[in-house]
CSV table of C-alpha atoms in Angstrom, one decimal:
chain,number,residue,atom,x,y,z
A,688,MET,CA,56.3,7.4,118.9
A,689,LEU,CA,54.4,10.6,118.4
A,690,TYR,CA,54.3,13.4,121.0
A,691,THR,CA,54.1,17.1,121.2
A,692,LYS,CA,55.8,19.7,123.3
A,693,GLU,CA,54.3,23.1,124.1
A,694,THR,CA,55.4,26.1,126.1
A,695,ALA,CA,53.0,28.6,127.5
A,696,ASP,CA,53.0,31.2,130.2
A,697,ILE,CA,50.8,30.7,133.3
A,698,LEU,CA,49.8,33.0,136.1
A,699,TYR,CA,48.7,31.6,139.5
A,700,ILE,CA,46.9,34.0,141.8
A,701,GLN,CA,46.0,33.4,145.4
A,702,PRO,CA,43.2,35.8,146.4
A,703,LEU,CA,43.7,37.1,149.9
A,704,GLY,CA,41.3,35.9,152.5
A,705,ASN,CA,41.2,39.2,154.4
A,706,ILE,CA,39.1,40.9,151.7
A,707,GLY,CA,36.3,38.4,152.5
A,708,THR,CA,35.7,37.0,149.1
A,709,LYS,CA,33.3,34.0,148.7
A,710,PRO,CA,34.1,31.2,146.2
A,711,ASP,CA,31.6,32.6,143.7
A,712,GLN,CA,33.2,36.0,143.9
A,713,VAL,CA,36.6,34.6,143.1
A,714,ILE,CA,35.1,32.9,140.0
A,715,SER,CA,33.7,36.4,139.0
A,716,LEU,CA,37.0,37.9,139.6
A,717,SER,CA,38.8,35.3,137.6
A,718,TYR,CA,36.7,36.0,134.6
A,719,ALA,CA,37.0,39.7,135.0
A,720,LEU,CA,40.8,39.3,135.0
A,721,LYS,CA,40.6,37.2,131.8
A,722,ARG,CA,38.3,39.7,130.1
A,723,GLY,CA,40.7,42.5,131.2
A,724,ILE,CA,43.6,40.7,129.4
A,725,GLU,CA,41.5,40.3,126.3
A,726,LYS,CA,40.5,44.0,126.3
A,727,LEU,CA,44.0,45.3,127.0
A,728,PHE,CA,45.9,43.1,124.6
A,729,LEU,CA,43.1,42.7,122.0
A,730,VAL,CA,43.3,39.0,122.0
A,731,GLU,CA,40.5,36.6,121.2
A,732,GLU,CA,38.5,34.8,123.9
A,733,ASN,CA,40.0,31.5,123.1
A,734,GLU,CA,43.6,32.7,123.4
A,735,ILE,CA,43.5,33.1,127.2
A,736,ALA,CA,42.1,30.5,129.5
A,737,VAL,CA,41.2,30.8,133.1
A,738,SER,CA,40.2,28.2,135.8
A,739,THR,CA,39.9,28.0,139.5
A,740,MET,CA,41.7,25.4,141.5
A,741,GLY,CA,42.6,24.3,145.0
A,742,ASP,CA,40.2,24.4,148.0
A,743,LYS,CA,36.6,24.9,146.9
A,744,GLU,CA,36.1,27.2,149.9
A,745,LYS,CA,39.2,29.3,149.0
A,746,PRO,CA,39.8,28.8,145.3
A,747,ASN,CA,42.9,30.1,143.5
A,748,ILE,CA,43.0,31.4,140.0
A,749,LEU,CA,45.1,30.0,137.1
A,750,ILE,CA,45.4,32.0,134.0
A,751,HIS,CA,47.2,30.6,131.0
A,752,GLU,CA,47.8,31.3,127.4
A,753,ALA,CA,45.8,28.8,125.5
A,754,SER,CA,47.0,29.5,122.0
A,755,GLU,CA,49.7,27.5,120.3
A,756,GLY,CA,53.1,28.9,121.5
A,757,SER,CA,53.4,31.7,123.9
A,758,LEU,CA,51.9,35.1,123.2
A,759,GLY,CA,54.1,36.6,126.0
A,760,ILE,CA,51.2,38.4,127.5
A,761,LEU,CA,51.4,37.1,131.0
A,762,SER,CA,55.2,37.5,131.2
A,763,GLN,CA,54.8,41.1,129.9
A,764,LEU,CA,52.2,41.8,132.7
A,765,ILE,CA,54.7,40.6,135.4
A,766,SER,CA,57.7,42.4,133.9
A,767,GLU,CA,55.9,45.7,133.3
A,768,PRO,CA,54.2,47.1,136.5
A,769,ILE,CA,52.5,49.8,134.5
A,770,LYS,CA,50.9,47.2,132.1
A,771,MET,CA,49.7,45.3,135.2
A,772,LYS,CA,48.1,48.4,136.6
A,773,GLU,CA,46.3,49.0,133.3
A,774,TRP,CA,45.2,45.3,133.4
A,775,PHE,CA,43.8,45.6,137.0
A,776,LYS,CA,42.0,48.8,136.0
A,777,ALA,CA,40.4,47.2,133.0
A,778,SER,CA,39.4,44.2,135.1
A,779,TYR,CA,38.0,46.5,137.8
A,780,GLU,CA,35.9,48.3,135.3
A,781,ILE,CA,34.6,44.9,133.8
A,782,LEU,CA,33.3,44.2,137.3
A,783,HIS,CA,31.2,47.4,136.8
A,784,PHE,CA,32.9,49.4,139.5
A,785,ASP,CA,33.7,53.1,139.0
A,786,PRO,CA,37.6,53.3,138.8
A,787,LYS,CA,37.4,56.1,141.3
A,788,PRO,CA,37.1,54.2,144.6
A,789,GLU,CA,34.5,54.7,147.2
A,790,LYS,CA,34.9,53.6,150.7
A,791,LYS,CA,32.9,50.4,150.1
A,792,LEU,CA,35.0,49.4,147.1
A,793,ILE,CA,38.4,50.0,148.6
A,794,LYS,CA,38.8,46.3,149.7
A,795,VAL,CA,38.3,45.0,146.1
A,796,ARG,CA,40.6,47.7,144.6
A,797,THR,CA,43.2,47.0,147.3
A,798,PHE,CA,43.2,43.3,146.4
A,799,LEU,CA,43.6,44.1,142.7
A,800,MET,CA,46.6,46.1,143.5
A,801,GLN,CA,48.4,43.5,145.6
A,802,PRO,CA,51.7,42.1,144.4
A,803,ILE,CA,51.3,38.6,142.7
A,804,LYS,CA,53.5,35.8,143.9
A,805,ILE,CA,55.6,34.2,141.2
A,806,TYR,CA,56.6,30.6,141.7
């Protein structure tokens, strides 16, 4: 019998409904978060994967390390709050928002600064 065993870090994010995101906005957010990781950690596009899952009206975001073995990037983001803040700032800029919040952008910025549930 031939089988393989692989270990990789994953990050499951449930966007808050009170910021009023639509499903297509959650998809945009998921790719911005992915690109933020790629930019911050200088990893290639194929080393981090992102997908949406769950209810189609309120999708959740699943980010995982797609390269063989674990890069340790996602666990580093969780264990180092400063790195997580840098990640959110990079993702925020990828969404083409000015990192200096204006009143209309505070809801999105507030979401990106929310604590992430770890299961």
